[in-house]
Steps between C-alpha positions, in 0.01 A plus 500: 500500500345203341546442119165459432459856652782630254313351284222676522622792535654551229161395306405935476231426246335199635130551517347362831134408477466333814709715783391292811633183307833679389497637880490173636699321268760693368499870609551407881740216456876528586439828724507334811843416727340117535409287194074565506210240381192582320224322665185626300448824547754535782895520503622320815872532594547178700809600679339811669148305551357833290222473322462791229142604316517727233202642317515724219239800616453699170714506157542717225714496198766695677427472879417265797384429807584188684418432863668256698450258830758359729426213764691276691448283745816665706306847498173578673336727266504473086741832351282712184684698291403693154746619230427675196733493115490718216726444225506487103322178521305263678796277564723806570170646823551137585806506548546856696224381750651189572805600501383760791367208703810309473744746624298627733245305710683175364875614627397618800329102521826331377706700801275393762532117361863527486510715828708753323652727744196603659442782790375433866191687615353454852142637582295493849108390382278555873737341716689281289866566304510332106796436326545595133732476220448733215615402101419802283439459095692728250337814453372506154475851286287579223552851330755762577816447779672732669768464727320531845284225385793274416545380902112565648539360873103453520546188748738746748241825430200202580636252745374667877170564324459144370607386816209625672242387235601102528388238740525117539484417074714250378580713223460868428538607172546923439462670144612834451419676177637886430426674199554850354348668159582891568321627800260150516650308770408187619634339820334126589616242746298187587575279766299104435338737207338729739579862396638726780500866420725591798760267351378620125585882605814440630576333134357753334748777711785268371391544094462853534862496486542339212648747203320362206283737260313186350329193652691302720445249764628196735365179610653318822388172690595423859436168639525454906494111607450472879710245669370182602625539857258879519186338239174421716357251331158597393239336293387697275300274237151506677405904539304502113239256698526606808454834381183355332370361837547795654283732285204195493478523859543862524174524284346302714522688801160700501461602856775729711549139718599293221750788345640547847556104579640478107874520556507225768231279277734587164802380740332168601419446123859563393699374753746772465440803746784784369301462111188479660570838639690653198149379253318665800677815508656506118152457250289827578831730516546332170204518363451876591838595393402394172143690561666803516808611290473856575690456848821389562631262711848497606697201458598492918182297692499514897432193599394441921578170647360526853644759619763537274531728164721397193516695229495269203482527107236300322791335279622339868203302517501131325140493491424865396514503119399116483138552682483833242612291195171228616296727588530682148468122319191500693332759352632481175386147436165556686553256820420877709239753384460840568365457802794344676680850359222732640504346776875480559522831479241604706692325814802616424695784724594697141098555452473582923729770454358637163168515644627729824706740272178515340303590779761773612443637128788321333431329189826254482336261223462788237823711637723227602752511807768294651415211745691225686344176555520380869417104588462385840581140571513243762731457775611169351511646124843336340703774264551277110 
């Protein structure tokens, strides 16, 4: 530990008025396993080529809420995490919540720098095997213990189901959150930050072991970096505006004969056929999924190239989440109206199927139901 970070401390009765400068300048420094720079409002740790941006969300007198975001250049998608302090003091919520970033998320970043002793993990994604190796984070406990929490094994409960639910990333990040307060239990586990409540359930079956008659809970990161021999490279910088062009031209197709020649036109335009066909198939599933929250939809897609059928999860996909993420932008900074939404969804197989329960007497928008999305592709559609 730093001595400026002993140094504060041991300051109990310091009175912060500015927490994001004390954050950047003095509350975050010396955590780290590689000496860190403050570049405005940014740490950078030069060694790991990570790039850290905290922000303090909300603050009170005696609590916290900072939110932080990880890039680097080495990774191919930018890690989000949240942690929350209560204490005495301002300085003392400051330091709880940081404190939980650091020896959590942070550890489990230092071990896959350092390549601490990590785990091998091999997963098939359509026809193609990826290497892994897995560095897990401390898991970090707030509340009561008990001794069947001391040893968890989340990542050997978790590991076949993960393996199932990643596909050609760089890097896969997994957060898995238990929590117990009596008879509340909550079980969470997020895989890139997408929740998956099969993998949630099985962590809530875990806590209901726990023997605690108070709050309690555990936090655990696992990181899986694929091997450069396995990676596919994949470029995935250009979906927000291609994702753009493809809703523009989808609103321009106002006869049957422009809608049906769109894919091959949106293909021309973006010189890339397998996204061309994912922003084909991808925006009104999304947009209707959205529409209506009374169904569920499993986390398992069936996906037919040719004449072939995968069963895939939407977390396999590189592109999935991304086109979702623009499409969302879109609409929340007005480049897409309602329009584009309405009619989204009223191409989209979701509404199809909603509107023949309906006719059969089924009302599935007001009484919900389970569905599982099915995309047909091409022939020459590349799995990434």
């Amino acid at each position: 530990m730093s001595e400026e970070r002993e140094e504060w401390l041991d300051l109990d009765d310091e009175k912060i008025e500015d927490p994001a400068h004390f954050l950047l300048h003095r509350g975050m420094r010396g955590i780290f396993e590689a000496e860190e720079i403050v570049e405005g409002d940014r740490i950078v740790i030069p060694e790991w080529e990570l790039t850290i941006r905290p922000h303090v969300a909300r603050w009170s007198d005696q609590s916290v809420m900072l939110q932080f975001q990880l890039s680097s250049p080495k990774w191919d998608r930018d890690i989000f995490e949240t942690s929350a302090g209560i204490g005495s003091s301002l300085k003392n919520a400051l330091g709880m919540a940081i404190g939980g970033f650091a020896f959590s998320l942070m550890e489990g970043i230092a071990s896959m720098e350092q390549d601490r002793e990590p785990d091998q993990l091999h997963t098939t994604y359509g026809n193609t095997v990826h290497n892994w190796k897995v560095y897990k984070s401390n898991i970090v406990g707030l509340g009561e213990s008990s001794d069947e929490m001391r040893e968890t094994p989340y990542w050997e409960a978790l590991k076949d189901e993960i393996a199932k639910r990643v596909g050609n990333q760089k890097l896969c990040y997994i957060k898995i959150y238990g929590a117990k307060n009596g008879d509340d239990i909550t079980g969470e586990c997020r895989i890139n930050d997408i929740p998956s409540p099969e993998l949630g359930n099985i962590v809530a079956e875990m806590v209901s072991k726990w023997q605690v008659e108070e709050f309690a809970s555990q936090k655990q990161f696992i990181f899986l970096q694929q091997s450069e021999e396995t990676y596919i490279p994949y470029e995935a910088g250009h979906i927000a505006a291609a994702t753009r062009t493809a809703v523009h031209m989808f609103m321009e197709c106002d006869t049957q004969e422009r809608y049906d020649e769109f894919p091959e036109r949106l293909a021309e335009r973006l010189q890339d056929t397998n996204l061309a066909e994912e922003l084909y198939s991808f925006l009104p599933e999304i947009c209707a999924e959205h529409a209506f929250e009374k169904l569920t939809y499993t986390e398992e897609m069936s996906m037919l190239k040719g004449e072939e059928s995968f069963s895939i999860y939407r977390t396999q996909l590189a592109s999935y989440y991304l086109i979702y993420d623009a499409l969302f932008e879109g609409f929340r900074t007005d480049q897409f109206d309602d329009e584009v939404y309405k009619q989204y969804i009223g191409v989209s197989s979701i509404y199809s199927v909603i509107c023949n329960a309906r006719e059969q007497g089924a009302d599935l928008e007001e009484n919900g139901g389970v569905l599982t999305l099915s995309f047909a592709m091409s022939d020459h559609y590349q799995f990434r």
